Each structure stands twice: as C-alpha cells, then as structure tokens.
Amino acid sequence: MYKVIKYFTDLHDKDHPYNVGDTFPRAGIEVTEERLKELAGSDNKQGTPLIELVEEKKPSSQKAPAKRTAAKASTKK
C-alpha cells in the first residue's frame, strides 16, 4: 500500500486528485509497478516523490511475553 506525501492529480486516472495522506491507488484502480516507481521517485512531472510505501502491519497471532521485574532484595540489618 502507498500513501500520498505530496498533493498531485493523477494524469493516468482522469486527473483524479490525491491529497496528502490518501491511499494510492484509490479503490478499483490498477497501477503498474513502473507507475508506482515513477510516483515514488523523482521521475515525474513534479520532480519529487509523491507517494511512499507503507508497510502493512499484520496482527500477531502470539501474545508478547509478560515483562517480569526483578524483586528488590531486602537489606535489613
């Protein structure tokens, strides 16, 4: 999944506007790897990256182990 980092209108999608924070591409639109590279790099009409790859977080099936704290030793004299 890609996230828009700079406003642009997609010339390959009937000038559809993409605002900062939008997901690219929008639902129902197929985009080539070449187009993704173009928009994520500076080889586009704005000359600057317009989208960035967002790593999707997968839910963990295992729970993280509980943290244990060391008990303080009593120093009574």
PDB file of N, CA and C in Angstrom:
ATOM      1  N   MET A   1       0.851  -1.172   0.000  1.00  0.00           N
ATOM      2  CA  MET A   1       0.000   0.000   0.000  1.00  0.00           C
ATOM      3  C   MET A   1       0.897   1.236   0.000  1.00  0.00           C
ATOM      4  N   TYR A   2       0.457   2.263  -0.699  1.00  0.00           N
ATOM      5  CA  TYR A   2       1.198   3.519  -0.760  1.00  0.00           C
ATOM      6  C   TYR A   2       0.368   4.644  -0.166  1.00  0.00           C
ATOM      7  N   LYS A   3       1.073   5.629   0.407  1.00  0.00           N
ATOM      8  CA  LYS A   3       0.437   6.792   0.998  1.00  0.00           C
ATOM      9  C   LYS A   3       0.928   8.022   0.244  1.00  0.00           C
ATOM     10  N   VAL A   4       0.025   8.952  -0.033  1.00  0.00           N
ATOM     11  CA  VAL A   4       0.375  10.187  -0.723  1.00  0.00           C
ATOM     12  C   VAL A   4       1.105  11.107   0.250  1.00  0.00           C
ATOM     13  N   ILE A   5       2.271  11.609  -0.185  1.00  0.00           N
ATOM     14  CA  ILE A   5       3.057  12.510   0.667  1.00  0.00           C
ATOM     15  C   ILE A   5       3.109  13.929   0.113  1.00  0.00           C
ATOM     16  N   LYS A   6       2.610  14.120  -1.114  1.00  0.00           N
ATOM     17  CA  LYS A   6       2.523  15.453  -1.712  1.00  0.00           C
ATOM     18  C   LYS A   6       1.335  15.460  -2.665  1.00  0.00           C
ATOM     19  N   TYR A   7       0.524  16.520  -2.599  1.00  0.00           N
ATOM     20  CA  TYR A   7      -0.665  16.617  -3.438  1.00  0.00           C
ATOM     21  C   TYR A   7      -0.300  16.497  -4.914  1.00  0.00           C
ATOM     22  N   PHE A   8      -1.120  15.733  -5.650  1.00  0.00           N
ATOM     23  CA  PHE A   8      -0.989  15.671  -7.110  1.00  0.00           C
ATOM     24  C   PHE A   8      -2.296  15.228  -7.725  1.00  0.00           C
ATOM     25  N   THR A   9      -2.426  15.486  -9.017  1.00  0.00           N
ATOM     26  CA  THR A   9      -3.551  14.942  -9.773  1.00  0.00           C
ATOM     27  C   THR A   9      -2.971  13.871 -10.676  1.00  0.00           C
ATOM     28  N   ASP A  10      -3.613  12.712 -10.674  1.00  0.00           N
ATOM     29  CA  ASP A  10      -3.097  11.569 -11.430  1.00  0.00           C
ATOM     30  C   ASP A  10      -3.495  11.697 -12.898  1.00  0.00           C
ATOM     31  N   LEU A  11      -2.519  11.981 -13.728  1.00  0.00           N
ATOM     32  CA  LEU A  11      -2.759  12.164 -15.153  1.00  0.00           C
ATOM     33  C   LEU A  11      -3.144  10.860 -15.841  1.00  0.00           C
ATOM     34  N   HIS A  12      -2.888   9.734 -15.190  1.00  0.00           N
ATOM     35  CA  HIS A  12      -3.253   8.422 -15.740  1.00  0.00           C
ATOM     36  C   HIS A  12      -4.631   7.968 -15.249  1.00  0.00           C
ATOM     37  N   ASP A  13      -5.297   8.795 -14.450  1.00  0.00           N
ATOM     38  CA  ASP A  13      -6.596   8.443 -13.881  1.00  0.00           C
ATOM     39  C   ASP A  13      -7.566   9.624 -13.992  1.00  0.00           C
ATOM     40  N   LYS A  14      -7.705  10.148 -15.194  1.00  0.00           N
ATOM     41  CA  LYS A  14      -8.654  11.236 -15.478  1.00  0.00           C
ATOM     42  C   LYS A  14      -8.476  12.420 -14.533  1.00  0.00           C
ATOM     43  N   ASP A  15      -7.215  12.762 -14.223  1.00  0.00           N
ATOM     44  CA  ASP A  15      -6.881  13.893 -13.349  1.00  0.00           C
ATOM     45  C   ASP A  15      -7.492  13.789 -11.951  1.00  0.00           C
ATOM     46  N   HIS A  16      -7.594  12.554 -11.451  1.00  0.00           N
ATOM     47  CA  HIS A  16      -8.121  12.353 -10.096  1.00  0.00           C
ATOM     48  C   HIS A  16      -7.173  13.002  -9.084  1.00  0.00           C
ATOM     49  N   PRO A  17      -7.687  13.849  -8.184  1.00  0.00           N
ATOM     50  CA  PRO A  17      -6.822  14.492  -7.188  1.00  0.00           C
ATOM     51  C   PRO A  17      -6.498  13.563  -6.019  1.00  0.00           C
ATOM     52  N   TYR A  18      -5.251  13.606  -5.582  1.00  0.00           N
ATOM     53  CA  TYR A  18      -4.809  12.863  -4.400  1.00  0.00           C
ATOM     54  C   TYR A  18      -4.255  13.868  -3.399  1.00  0.00           C
ATOM     55  N   ASN A  19      -4.814  13.860  -2.203  1.00  0.00           N
ATOM     56  CA  ASN A  19      -4.363  14.740  -1.131  1.00  0.00           C
ATOM     57  C   ASN A  19      -3.372  14.010  -0.231  1.00  0.00           C
ATOM     58  N   VAL A  20      -2.560  14.757   0.474  1.00  0.00           N
ATOM     59  CA  VAL A  20      -1.598  14.182   1.411  1.00  0.00           C
ATOM     60  C   VAL A  20      -2.345  13.299   2.403  1.00  0.00           C
ATOM     61  N   GLY A  21      -1.842  12.066   2.575  1.00  0.00           N
ATOM     62  CA  GLY A  21      -2.450  11.118   3.498  1.00  0.00           C
ATOM     63  C   GLY A  21      -3.381  10.128   2.821  1.00  0.00           C
ATOM     64  N   ASP A  22      -3.789  10.411   1.569  1.00  0.00           N
ATOM     65  CA  ASP A  22      -4.654   9.476   0.842  1.00  0.00           C
ATOM     66  C   ASP A  22      -3.900   8.187   0.538  1.00  0.00           C
ATOM     67  N   THR A  23      -4.643   7.115   0.345  1.00  0.00           N
ATOM     68  CA  THR A  23      -4.075   5.842  -0.092  1.00  0.00           C
ATOM     69  C   THR A  23      -3.984   5.860  -1.608  1.00  0.00           C
ATOM     70  N   PHE A  24      -2.870   5.374  -2.137  1.00  0.00           N
ATOM     71  CA  PHE A  24      -2.696   5.285  -3.581  1.00  0.00           C
ATOM     72  C   PHE A  24      -2.423   3.847  -3.955  1.00  0.00           C
ATOM     73  N   PRO A  25      -3.062   3.327  -4.990  1.00  0.00           N
ATOM     74  CA  PRO A  25      -4.122   3.952  -5.777  1.00  0.00           C
ATOM     75  C   PRO A  25      -5.461   3.834  -5.074  1.00  0.00           C
ATOM     76  N   ARG A  26      -6.408   4.601  -5.555  1.00  0.00           N
ATOM     77  CA  ARG A  26      -7.752   4.535  -4.959  1.00  0.00           C
ATOM     78  C   ARG A  26      -8.406   3.206  -5.315  1.00  0.00           C
ATOM     79  N   ALA A  27      -9.448   2.865  -4.603  1.00  0.00           N
ATOM     80  CA  ALA A  27     -10.143   1.582  -4.792  1.00  0.00           C
ATOM     81  C   ALA A  27     -10.611   1.431  -6.230  1.00  0.00           C
ATOM     82  N   GLY A  28     -10.384   0.251  -6.784  1.00  0.00           N
ATOM     83  CA  GLY A  28     -10.847  -0.061  -8.125  1.00  0.00           C
ATOM     84  C   GLY A  28      -9.879   0.309  -9.241  1.00  0.00           C
ATOM     85  N   ILE A  29      -8.743   0.892  -8.897  1.00  0.00           N
ATOM     86  CA  ILE A  29      -7.765   1.314  -9.894  1.00  0.00           C
ATOM     87  C   ILE A  29      -6.545   0.406  -9.830  1.00  0.00           C
ATOM     88  N   GLU A  30      -6.115  -0.092 -10.979  1.00  0.00           N
ATOM     89  CA  GLU A  30      -4.913  -0.926 -11.080  1.00  0.00           C
ATOM     90  C   GLU A  30      -3.766  -0.048 -11.577  1.00  0.00           C
ATOM     91  N   VAL A  31      -2.595  -0.194 -10.984  1.00  0.00           N
ATOM     92  CA  VAL A  31      -1.429   0.613 -11.345  1.00  0.00           C
ATOM     93  C   VAL A  31      -0.247  -0.314 -11.588  1.00  0.00           C
ATOM     94  N   THR A  32       0.564  -0.005 -12.592  1.00  0.00           N
ATOM     95  CA  THR A  32       1.737  -0.819 -12.898  1.00  0.00           C
ATOM     96  C   THR A  32       2.870  -0.520 -11.920  1.00  0.00           C
ATOM     97  N   GLU A  33       3.789  -1.463 -11.812  1.00  0.00           N
ATOM     98  CA  GLU A  33       4.975  -1.253 -10.971  1.00  0.00           C
ATOM     99  C   GLU A  33       5.768  -0.042 -11.473  1.00  0.00           C
ATOM    100  N   GLU A  34       5.811   0.124 -12.785  1.00  0.00           N
ATOM    101  CA  GLU A  34       6.534   1.258 -13.378  1.00  0.00           C
ATOM    102  C   GLU A  34       5.932   2.580 -12.912  1.00  0.00           C
ATOM    103  N   ARG A  35       4.602   2.655 -12.872  1.00  0.00           N
ATOM    104  CA  ARG A  35       3.921   3.879 -12.426  1.00  0.00           C
ATOM    105  C   ARG A  35       4.176   4.124 -10.941  1.00  0.00           C
ATOM    106  N   LEU A  36       4.175   3.082 -10.143  1.00  0.00           N
ATOM    107  CA  LEU A  36       4.471   3.233  -8.718  1.00  0.00           C
ATOM    108  C   LEU A  36       5.877   3.785  -8.518  1.00  0.00           C
ATOM    109  N   LYS A  37       6.846   3.254  -9.284  1.00  0.00           N
ATOM    110  CA  LYS A  37       8.231   3.737  -9.186  1.00  0.00           C
ATOM    111  C   LYS A  37       8.330   5.190  -9.617  1.00  0.00           C
ATOM    112  N   GLU A  38       7.599   5.547 -10.662  1.00  0.00           N
ATOM    113  CA  GLU A  38       7.605   6.934 -11.158  1.00  0.00           C
ATOM    114  C   GLU A  38       7.109   7.897 -10.080  1.00  0.00           C
ATOM    115  N   LEU A  39       5.993   7.554  -9.448  1.00  0.00           N
ATOM    116  CA  LEU A  39       5.405   8.439  -8.439  1.00  0.00           C
ATOM    117  C   LEU A  39       6.176   8.421  -7.124  1.00  0.00           C
ATOM    118  N   ALA A  40       6.832   7.300  -6.811  1.00  0.00           N
ATOM    119  CA  ALA A  40       7.601   7.204  -5.568  1.00  0.00           C
ATOM    120  C   ALA A  40       8.989   7.829  -5.712  1.00  0.00           C
ATOM    121  N   GLY A  41       9.411   8.064  -6.939  1.00  0.00           N
ATOM    122  CA  GLY A  41      10.715   8.672  -7.187  1.00  0.00           C
ATOM    123  C   GLY A  41      10.553  10.100  -7.673  1.00  0.00           C
ATOM    124  N   SER A  42      11.601  10.613  -8.303  1.00  0.00           N
ATOM    125  CA  SER A  42      11.535  11.993  -8.787  1.00  0.00           C
ATOM    126  C   SER A  42      11.391  12.065 -10.306  1.00  0.00           C
ATOM    127  N   ASP A  43      11.130  10.923 -10.945  1.00  0.00           N
ATOM    128  CA  ASP A  43      10.967  10.886 -12.397  1.00  0.00           C
ATOM    129  C   ASP A  43       9.493  11.070 -12.769  1.00  0.00           C
ATOM    130  N   ASN A  44       8.922  12.192 -12.332  1.00  0.00           N
ATOM    131  CA  ASN A  44       7.541  12.538 -12.658  1.00  0.00           C
ATOM    132  C   ASN A  44       7.484  14.033 -12.942  1.00  0.00           C
ATOM    133  N   LYS A  45       6.332  14.551 -13.320  1.00  0.00           N
ATOM    134  CA  LYS A  45       6.236  15.962 -13.737  1.00  0.00           C
ATOM    135  C   LYS A  45       6.550  16.947 -12.617  1.00  0.00           C
ATOM    136  N   GLN A  46       6.349  16.553 -11.360  1.00  0.00           N
ATOM    137  CA  GLN A  46       6.670  17.460 -10.245  1.00  0.00           C
ATOM    138  C   GLN A  46       8.142  17.357  -9.846  1.00  0.00           C
ATOM    139  N   GLY A  47       8.808  16.293 -10.285  1.00  0.00           N
ATOM    140  CA  GLY A  47      10.233  16.146 -10.000  1.00  0.00           C
ATOM    141  C   GLY A  47      10.564  15.807  -8.559  1.00  0.00           C
ATOM    142  N   THR A  48       9.589  15.287  -7.825  1.00  0.00           N
ATOM    143  CA  THR A  48       9.784  14.944  -6.420  1.00  0.00           C
ATOM    144  C   THR A  48       8.892  13.752  -6.081  1.00  0.00           C
ATOM    145  N   PRO A  49       9.267  12.935  -5.099  1.00  0.00           N
ATOM    146  CA  PRO A  49       8.400  11.809  -4.724  1.00  0.00           C
ATOM    147  C   PRO A  49       7.017  12.289  -4.279  1.00  0.00           C
ATOM    148  N   LEU A  50       5.994  11.602  -4.752  1.00  0.00           N
ATOM    149  CA  LEU A  50       4.618  11.961  -4.429  1.00  0.00           C
ATOM    150  C   LEU A  50       3.942  10.937  -3.541  1.00  0.00           C
ATOM    151  N   ILE A  51       4.454   9.701  -3.541  1.00  0.00           N
ATOM    152  CA  ILE A  51       3.895   8.634  -2.718  1.00  0.00           C
ATOM    153  C   ILE A  51       5.034   7.897  -2.032  1.00  0.00           C
ATOM    154  N   GLU A  52       4.709   7.188  -0.953  1.00  0.00           N
ATOM    155  CA  GLU A  52       5.703   6.354  -0.284  1.00  0.00           C
ATOM    156  C   GLU A  52       5.047   5.051   0.140  1.00  0.00           C
ATOM    157  N   LEU A  53       5.849   3.997   0.142  1.00  0.00           N
ATOM    158  CA  LEU A  53       5.376   2.674   0.527  1.00  0.00           C
ATOM    159  C   LEU A  53       5.123   2.642   2.025  1.00  0.00           C
ATOM    160  N   VAL A  54       3.974   2.101   2.400  1.00  0.00           N
ATOM    161  CA  VAL A  54       3.626   1.940   3.818  1.00  0.00           C
ATOM    162  C   VAL A  54       3.561   0.453   4.084  1.00  0.00           C
ATOM    163  N   GLU A  55       4.348   0.006   5.039  1.00  0.00           N
ATOM    164  CA  GLU A  55       4.339  -1.407   5.423  1.00  0.00           C
ATOM    165  C   GLU A  55       3.058  -1.692   6.174  1.00  0.00           C
ATOM    166  N   GLU A  56       2.338  -2.700   5.724  1.00  0.00           N
ATOM    167  CA  GLU A  56       1.103  -3.082   6.400  1.00  0.00           C
ATOM    168  C   GLU A  56       1.444  -3.938   7.608  1.00  0.00           C
ATOM    169  N   LYS A  57       0.883  -3.587   8.738  1.00  0.00           N
ATOM    170  CA  LYS A  57       1.127  -4.337   9.966  1.00  0.00           C
ATOM    171  C   LYS A  57       0.179  -5.518  10.012  1.00  0.00           C
ATOM    172  N   LYS A  58       0.743  -6.701  10.188  1.00  0.00           N
ATOM    173  CA  LYS A  58      -0.080  -7.905  10.301  1.00  0.00           C
ATOM    174  C   LYS A  58      -0.321  -8.177  11.775  1.00  0.00           C
ATOM    175  N   PRO A  59      -1.552  -8.520  12.120  1.00  0.00           N
ATOM    176  CA  PRO A  59      -1.821  -8.817  13.529  1.00  0.00           C
ATOM    177  C   PRO A  59      -1.030 -10.043  13.974  1.00  0.00           C
ATOM    178  N   SER A  60      -0.449  -9.940  15.134  1.00  0.00           N
ATOM    179  CA  SER A  60       0.343 -11.043  15.669  1.00  0.00           C
ATOM    180  C   SER A  60      -0.572 -12.100  16.247  1.00  0.00           C
ATOM    181  N   SER A  61      -0.278 -13.361  15.922  1.00  0.00           N
ATOM    182  CA  SER A  61      -1.098 -14.450  16.450  1.00  0.00           C
ATOM    183  C   SER A  61      -0.612 -14.891  17.818  1.00  0.00           C
ATOM    184  N   GLN A  62       0.566 -14.417  18.199  1.00  0.00           N
ATOM    185  CA  GLN A  62       1.120 -14.775  19.500  1.00  0.00           C
ATOM    186  C   GLN A  62       1.163 -13.533  20.368  1.00  0.00           C
ATOM    187  N   LYS A  63       0.846 -13.739  21.638  1.00  0.00           N
ATOM    188  CA  LYS A  63       0.923 -12.626  22.569  1.00  0.00           C
ATOM    189  C   LYS A  63       2.366 -12.439  22.995  1.00  0.00           C
ATOM    190  N   ALA A  64       2.742 -11.205  23.215  1.00  0.00           N
ATOM    191  CA  ALA A  64       4.094 -10.912  23.682  1.00  0.00           C
ATOM    192  C   ALA A  64       4.228 -11.424  25.108  1.00  0.00           C
ATOM    193  N   PRO A  65       5.389 -11.963  25.452  1.00  0.00           N
ATOM    194  CA  PRO A  65       5.567 -12.455  26.816  1.00  0.00           C
ATOM    195  C   PRO A  65       5.470 -11.311  27.821  1.00  0.00           C
ATOM    196  N   ALA A  66       4.899 -11.613  28.961  1.00  0.00           N
ATOM    197  CA  ALA A  66       4.763 -10.603  30.008  1.00  0.00           C
ATOM    198  C   ALA A  66       6.141 -10.226  30.539  1.00  0.00           C
ATOM    199  N   LYS A  67       6.285  -8.937  30.806  1.00  0.00           N
ATOM    200  CA  LYS A  67       7.565  -8.475  31.336  1.00  0.00           C
ATOM    201  C   LYS A  67       7.632  -8.796  32.820  1.00  0.00           C
ATOM    202  N   ARG A  68       8.769  -9.272  33.232  1.00  0.00           N
ATOM    203  CA  ARG A  68       8.963  -9.556  34.653  1.00  0.00           C
ATOM    204  C   ARG A  68       9.931  -8.533  35.215  1.00  0.00           C
ATOM    205  N   THR A  69       9.624  -8.084  36.393  1.00  0.00           N
ATOM    206  CA  THR A  69      10.535  -7.140  37.049  1.00  0.00           C
ATOM    207  C   THR A  69      11.225  -7.876  38.181  1.00  0.00           C
ATOM    208  N   ALA A  70      12.443  -7.564  38.341  1.00  0.00           N
ATOM    209  CA  ALA A  70      13.223  -8.199  39.406  1.00  0.00           C
ATOM    210  C   ALA A  70      12.774  -7.640  40.751  1.00  0.00           C
ATOM    211  N   ALA A  71      12.575  -8.528  41.713  1.00  0.00           N
ATOM    212  CA  ALA A  71      12.178  -8.114  43.057  1.00  0.00           C
ATOM    213  C   ALA A  71      13.408  -7.542  43.757  1.00  0.00           C
ATOM    214  N   LYS A  72      13.181  -6.451  44.461  1.00  0.00           N
ATOM    215  CA  LYS A  72      14.306  -5.842  45.185  1.00  0.00           C
ATOM    216  C   LYS A  72      14.599  -6.677  46.419  1.00  0.00           C
ATOM    217  N   ALA A  73      15.849  -6.918  46.634  1.00  0.00           N
ATOM    218  CA  ALA A  73      16.247  -7.684  47.812  1.00  0.00           C
ATOM    219  C   ALA A  73      16.180  -6.788  49.032  1.00  0.00           C
ATOM    220  N   SER A  74      15.673  -7.326  50.096  1.00  0.00           N
ATOM    221  CA  SER A  74      15.581  -6.584  51.338  1.00  0.00           C
ATOM    222  C   SER A  74      16.956  -6.503  51.969  1.00  0.00           C
ATOM    223  N   THR A  75      17.333  -5.315  52.396  1.00  0.00           N
ATOM    224  CA  THR A  75      18.671  -5.147  53.006  1.00  0.00           C
ATOM    225  C   THR A  75      18.512  -4.711  54.448  1.00  0.00           C
ATOM    226  N   LYS A  76      17.781  -5.497  55.256  1.00  0.00           N
ATOM    227  CA  LYS A  76      17.609  -5.175  56.668  1.00  0.00           C
ATOM    228  C   LYS A  76      18.818  -5.667  57.433  1.00  0.00           C
ATOM    229  N   LYS A  77      19.297  -4.854  58.352  1.00  0.00           N
ATOM    230  CA  LYS A  77      20.430  -5.233  59.195  1.00  0.00           C
ATOM    231  C   LYS A  77      20.053  -5.229  60.619  1.00  0.00           C
TER     232      LYS A  77
END
